[in-house]
């Protein structure tokens, strides 16, 4: 067998090995983001109004919500199962209603600092779909009045795929998190920062005090779920192992073919 034909036998193995290496690179890159975010969230909160703060850094701010303005980003499914029994109890009517929990929205509101010198955007968490339709008529009146203490992490804009519709700020339709676009829809400067409220499900502590006076919503994301990818680092590890095994198997078969050819 010629050298050219022999090398072709190892081509599938080489391709699989390349895919395994690529999966390892993706795993390392995403794990680095997770580690950096975890480190930032373990630090003491800093004042969001004291300058530029990196994404995922824990921040705190005090101020007053403007309930005449609200953006609902979505629809979004509830991406995790709450561990707090009180939260589950509050969700029971929705859970037993077919289709009621298929989608909801992330509630974003402007919060003006106590000195009225600065305004930030706050992603307060997940709310059921009827909140968007009945915000002014019902739910705005249930929100905290006066000074609110908010802690969470800095949040940036999302990078949607080509399949996600374009946002329409004039119509109030935000399908993906566009910090600049939401700020401009509130007549705020485009560089207005956004923070995301979190909940510590170990201590059942919500990063917004006081919060809504009725029910469990808005429902912030748990701290452990802040950094989410469609494929997490462990998934890339599994893919890398799979491609690696495939590469080794194909190389073994190629060697066996070559040995038979020499007999």
Tab-separated table of C-alpha atoms in Angstrom:
chain	number	residue	atom	x	y	z
A	1	UNK	CA	0.000	0.000	0.000
A	2	UNK	CA	1.363	3.417	-0.949
A	3	UNK	CA	2.171	6.038	1.649
A	4	UNK	CA	-0.604	8.296	0.308
A	5	UNK	CA	-3.247	5.598	0.703
A	6	UNK	CA	-1.924	4.690	4.134
A	7	UNK	CA	-2.174	8.287	5.283
A	8	UNK	CA	-5.820	8.425	4.181
A	9	UNK	CA	-6.585	5.625	6.611
A	10	UNK	CA	-5.577	7.903	9.480
A	11	UNK	CA	-7.538	10.929	8.207
A	12	UNK	CA	-10.736	10.134	10.199
A	13	UNK	CA	-8.654	9.672	13.335
A	14	UNK	CA	-6.930	13.027	12.755
A	15	UNK	CA	-10.260	14.790	12.244
A	16	UNK	CA	-11.663	13.301	15.466
A	17	UNK	CA	-8.492	14.284	17.343
A	18	UNK	CA	-8.854	17.858	16.068
A	19	UNK	CA	-12.454	17.978	17.280
A	20	UNK	CA	-11.367	16.664	20.686
A	21	UNK	CA	-8.709	19.385	20.942
A	22	UNK	CA	-11.255	22.051	19.974
A	23	UNK	CA	-13.651	20.832	22.672
A	24	UNK	CA	-10.848	21.035	25.237
A	25	UNK	CA	-10.134	24.631	24.185
A	26	UNK	CA	-13.804	25.565	24.520
A	27	UNK	CA	-13.941	23.871	27.917
A	28	UNK	CA	-10.914	25.800	29.176
A	29	UNK	CA	-12.211	29.123	27.842
A	30	UNK	CA	-15.637	28.731	29.451
A	31	UNK	CA	-14.181	27.397	32.690
A	32	UNK	CA	-12.017	30.514	32.845
A	33	UNK	CA	-15.126	32.705	32.559
A	34	UNK	CA	-16.890	30.695	35.256
A	35	UNK	CA	-13.871	30.903	37.582
A	36	UNK	CA	-13.508	34.655	37.049
A	37	UNK	CA	-17.218	35.234	37.660
A	38	UNK	CA	-17.124	33.077	40.802
A	39	UNK	CA	-14.147	35.020	42.117
A	40	UNK	CA	-15.863	38.360	41.433
A	41	UNK	CA	-19.067	37.255	43.142
A	42	UNK	CA	-17.217	36.093	46.258
A	43	UNK	CA	-15.875	39.592	46.899
A	44	UNK	CA	-17.640	42.208	48.954
A	45	UNK	CA	-20.126	44.343	46.997
A	46	UNK	CA	-18.891	47.688	45.711
A	47	UNK	CA	-20.934	50.771	44.933
A	48	UNK	CA	-22.115	50.540	41.339
A	49	UNK	CA	-22.092	54.330	41.075
A	50	UNK	CA	-18.398	54.688	41.863
A	51	UNK	CA	-17.124	54.153	38.326
A	52	UNK	CA	-16.729	51.313	35.855
A	53	UNK	CA	-17.215	47.863	37.355
A	54	UNK	CA	-16.410	44.624	35.461
A	55	UNK	CA	-19.174	42.180	34.545
A	56	UNK	CA	-20.145	39.669	37.258
A	57	UNK	CA	-18.658	41.906	39.973
A	58	UNK	CA	-20.879	42.083	43.031
A	59	UNK	CA	-22.334	45.543	43.411
A	60	UNK	CA	-24.784	47.370	45.643
A	61	UNK	CA	-26.880	50.484	45.225
A	62	UNK	CA	-29.650	52.284	47.080
A	63	UNK	CA	-32.344	54.255	45.357
A	64	UNK	CA	-35.944	54.568	44.259
A	65	UNK	CA	-37.574	52.626	41.416
A	66	UNK	CA	-39.479	54.467	38.729
A	67	UNK	CA	-42.526	52.241	38.334
A	68	UNK	CA	-43.867	54.302	35.436
A	69	UNK	CA	-41.147	52.744	33.305
A	70	UNK	CA	-40.504	49.028	32.886
A	71	UNK	CA	-39.055	46.811	30.166
A	72	UNK	CA	-40.005	43.163	29.831
A	73	UNK	CA	-37.333	41.076	28.114
A	74	UNK	CA	-38.474	37.801	26.657
A	75	UNK	CA	-40.329	35.571	26.485
A	76	UNK	CA	-38.084	33.514	28.746
A	77	UNK	CA	-38.712	30.098	30.285
A	78	UNK	CA	-37.934	29.682	33.945
A	79	UNK	CA	-34.515	28.059	33.568
A	80	UNK	CA	-34.231	26.493	37.029
A	81	UNK	CA	-36.319	24.916	39.768
A	82	UNK	CA	-36.499	27.097	42.893
A	83	UNK	CA	-35.372	25.344	46.077
A	84	UNK	CA	-37.166	27.676	48.450
A	85	UNK	CA	-40.414	25.967	49.619
A	86	UNK	CA	-42.115	29.372	49.847
A	87	UNK	CA	-41.278	30.071	46.226
A	88	UNK	CA	-42.600	26.676	45.138
A	89	UNK	CA	-45.780	27.293	47.097
A	90	UNK	CA	-46.273	30.638	45.401
A	91	UNK	CA	-45.757	29.039	41.994
A	92	UNK	CA	-48.157	26.145	42.589
A	93	UNK	CA	-51.155	27.760	40.788
A	94	UNK	CA	-48.999	28.240	37.711
A	95	UNK	CA	-47.476	24.783	37.868
A	96	UNK	CA	-50.865	23.067	37.871
A	97	UNK	CA	-52.205	25.187	34.988
A	98	UNK	CA	-51.290	23.606	31.617
A	99	UNK	CA	-49.051	25.885	29.590
A	100	UNK	CA	-49.008	28.667	32.195
A	101	UNK	CA	-45.283	28.425	32.860
A	102	UNK	CA	-44.138	28.102	29.257
A	103	UNK	CA	-42.806	31.625	29.168
A	104	UNK	CA	-42.331	34.719	31.240
A	105	UNK	CA	-40.209	37.855	31.154
A	106	UNK	CA	-37.223	39.464	32.829
A	107	UNK	CA	-38.334	42.691	34.488
A	108	UNK	CA	-35.942	45.635	34.024
A	109	UNK	CA	-36.546	48.974	35.716
A	110	UNK	CA	-34.604	52.210	36.247
A	111	UNK	CA	-33.521	52.952	39.794
A	112	UNK	CA	-32.457	56.488	40.752
A	113	UNK	CA	-29.903	56.880	43.531
A	114	UNK	CA	-30.878	58.448	46.816
A	115	UNK	CA	-29.091	61.699	45.902
A	116	UNK	CA	-30.938	61.752	42.541
A	117	UNK	CA	-27.641	62.195	40.727
A	118	UNK	CA	-27.439	58.776	39.056
A	119	UNK	CA	-29.758	56.217	37.516
A	120	UNK	CA	-29.001	52.546	36.897
A	121	UNK	CA	-30.919	49.735	35.264
A	122	UNK	CA	-31.923	46.805	37.440
A	123	UNK	CA	-32.814	43.352	36.117
A	124	UNK	CA	-35.097	42.416	38.991
A	125	UNK	CA	-35.745	38.842	37.840
A	126	UNK	CA	-38.323	36.574	36.206
A	127	UNK	CA	-42.016	37.402	36.235
A	128	UNK	CA	-45.057	35.561	34.803
A	129	UNK	CA	-46.408	36.645	31.394
A	130	UNK	CA	-49.423	38.509	32.788
A	131	UNK	CA	-47.092	41.048	34.431
A	132	UNK	CA	-46.334	42.632	31.076
A	133	UNK	CA	-49.991	42.884	30.079
A	134	UNK	CA	-51.172	44.187	33.478
A	135	UNK	CA	-48.163	46.138	34.705
A	136	UNK	CA	-49.708	49.600	35.007
A	137	UNK	CA	-53.190	48.372	35.937
A	138	UNK	CA	-52.175	45.944	38.677
A	139	UNK	CA	-48.579	45.044	39.380
A	140	UNK	CA	-46.859	48.452	39.457
A	141	UNK	CA	-48.828	49.359	42.569
A	142	UNK	CA	-47.468	46.284	44.392
A	143	UNK	CA	-43.832	47.255	43.962
A	144	UNK	CA	-41.664	48.767	46.724
A	145	UNK	CA	-41.999	52.494	47.279
A	146	UNK	CA	-39.301	54.692	48.695
A	147	UNK	CA	-35.666	53.694	49.124
A	148	UNK	CA	-34.716	50.158	48.125
A	149	UNK	CA	-31.396	48.410	48.801
A	150	UNK	CA	-30.303	46.286	45.866
A	151	UNK	CA	-27.322	43.929	45.612
A	152	UNK	CA	-26.349	41.766	42.670
A	153	UNK	CA	-23.835	41.613	39.841
A	154	UNK	CA	-23.058	43.805	36.858
A	155	UNK	CA	-24.823	42.569	33.735
A	156	UNK	CA	-23.922	43.251	30.114
A	157	UNK	CA	-25.859	42.912	26.882
A	158	UNK	CA	-26.602	39.525	25.396
A	159	UNK	CA	-25.380	38.431	21.979
A	160	UNK	CA	-28.387	36.871	20.261
A	161	UNK	CA	-28.233	34.416	17.393
A	162	UNK	CA	-29.596	35.232	13.951
A	163	UNK	CA	-32.805	33.399	14.844
A	164	UNK	CA	-33.749	35.862	17.607
A	165	UNK	CA	-36.047	38.706	16.445
A	166	UNK	CA	-34.825	42.290	16.530
A	167	UNK	CA	-35.831	44.402	19.496
A	168	UNK	CA	-38.467	47.061	18.924
A	169	UNK	CA	-37.999	49.670	21.635
A	170	UNK	CA	-40.849	51.873	20.417
A	171	UNK	CA	-43.297	48.996	20.701
A	172	UNK	CA	-41.778	47.896	24.031
A	173	UNK	CA	-40.720	44.532	22.651
A	174	UNK	CA	-37.320	43.350	23.892
A	175	UNK	CA	-36.545	39.776	22.886
A	176	UNK	CA	-32.954	39.873	24.163
A	177	UNK	CA	-31.107	41.876	26.785
A	178	UNK	CA	-29.812	45.048	25.131
A	179	UNK	CA	-28.554	47.298	27.919
A	180	UNK	CA	-27.969	50.313	25.679
A	181	UNK	CA	-31.282	49.898	23.867
A	182	UNK	CA	-33.252	49.607	27.104
A	183	UNK	CA	-31.477	52.643	28.563
A	184	UNK	CA	-32.302	54.720	25.503
A	185	UNK	CA	-35.944	53.588	25.621
A	186	UNK	CA	-36.039	55.085	29.146
A	187	UNK	CA	-34.415	58.315	27.845
A	188	UNK	CA	-31.262	57.498	29.783
A	189	UNK	CA	-27.647	57.814	28.563
A	190	UNK	CA	-26.536	54.817	26.444
A	191	UNK	CA	-23.736	54.018	28.908
A	192	UNK	CA	-26.145	53.548	31.833
A	193	UNK	CA	-24.993	50.426	33.727
A	194	UNK	CA	-27.200	47.455	34.496
A	195	UNK	CA	-27.136	45.161	37.479
A	196	UNK	CA	-28.850	41.824	37.979
A	197	UNK	CA	-30.518	41.004	41.290
A	198	UNK	CA	-29.630	37.560	42.650
A	199	UNK	CA	-30.975	35.238	45.319
A	200	UNK	CA	-28.899	33.116	47.669
A	201	UNK	CA	-30.917	29.903	47.848
A	202	UNK	CA	-28.812	28.632	50.740
A	203	UNK	CA	-29.877	31.462	53.047
A	204	UNK	CA	-33.017	32.313	51.033
A	205	UNK	CA	-31.814	35.902	50.892
A	206	UNK	CA	-33.105	38.038	48.040
A	207	UNK	CA	-30.843	40.829	46.818
A	208	UNK	CA	-33.664	43.385	46.891
A	209	UNK	CA	-35.034	44.752	50.150
A	210	UNK	CA	-37.872	45.510	50.345
A	211	UNK	CA	-39.324	43.708	47.331
A	212	UNK	CA	-42.790	43.186	45.869
A	213	UNK	CA	-45.447	43.310	48.587
A	214	UNK	CA	-47.431	40.400	47.160
A	215	UNK	CA	-46.258	36.968	45.998
A	216	UNK	CA	-42.756	35.746	45.219
A	217	UNK	CA	-42.094	37.726	42.060
A	218	UNK	CA	-39.894	39.118	40.632
A	219	UNK	CA	-37.900	35.903	41.000
A	220	UNK	CA	-34.142	36.615	40.809
A	221	UNK	CA	-31.688	34.123	39.398
A	222	UNK	CA	-29.753	32.017	41.951
A	223	UNK	CA	-26.103	32.931	42.421
A	224	UNK	CA	-25.059	29.459	41.216
A	225	UNK	CA	-26.862	30.005	37.901
A	226	UNK	CA	-25.409	33.382	36.962
A	227	UNK	CA	-22.978	32.067	34.351
A	228	UNK	CA	-24.864	29.823	31.949
A	229	UNK	CA	-23.898	28.547	28.513
A	230	UNK	CA	-25.881	26.366	26.137
A	231	UNK	CA	-22.997	23.919	26.653
A	232	UNK	CA	-21.262	24.135	30.016
A	233	UNK	CA	-17.573	23.176	30.556
A	234	UNK	CA	-18.548	19.683	31.718
A	235	UNK	CA	-20.448	19.174	28.473
A	236	UNK	CA	-17.364	20.101	26.460
A	237	UNK	CA	-15.321	17.669	28.559
A	238	UNK	CA	-17.743	14.873	27.713
A	239	UNK	CA	-17.616	15.768	24.028
A	240	UNK	CA	-13.809	15.825	24.139
A	241	UNK	CA	-13.725	12.356	25.701
A	242	UNK	CA	-16.099	11.094	23.043
A	243	UNK	CA	-14.074	12.527	20.170
A	244	UNK	CA	-10.856	11.268	21.786
A	245	UNK	CA	-12.191	7.727	22.051
A	246	UNK	CA	-13.376	7.884	18.459
A	247	UNK	CA	-9.948	9.076	17.329
A	248	UNK	CA	-8.186	6.261	19.186
A	249	UNK	CA	-10.598	3.663	17.795
A	250	UNK	CA	-10.162	4.861	14.230
A	251	UNK	CA	-6.380	4.915	14.604
A	252	UNK	CA	-6.441	1.344	15.927
A	253	UNK	CA	-8.561	0.208	12.980
A	254	UNK	CA	-6.236	1.939	10.544
A	255	UNK	CA	-3.248	0.160	12.059
A	256	UNK	CA	-5.038	-3.173	11.769
A	257	UNK	CA	-5.773	-2.536	8.088
A	258	UNK	CA	-2.115	-1.708	7.439
A	259	UNK	CA	-0.967	-4.867	9.209
A	260	UNK	CA	-3.299	-7.019	7.137
A	261	UNK	CA	-2.041	-5.331	3.994
A	262	UNK	CA	1.523	-6.340	4.765
A	263	UNK	CA	0.732	-10.038	5.170
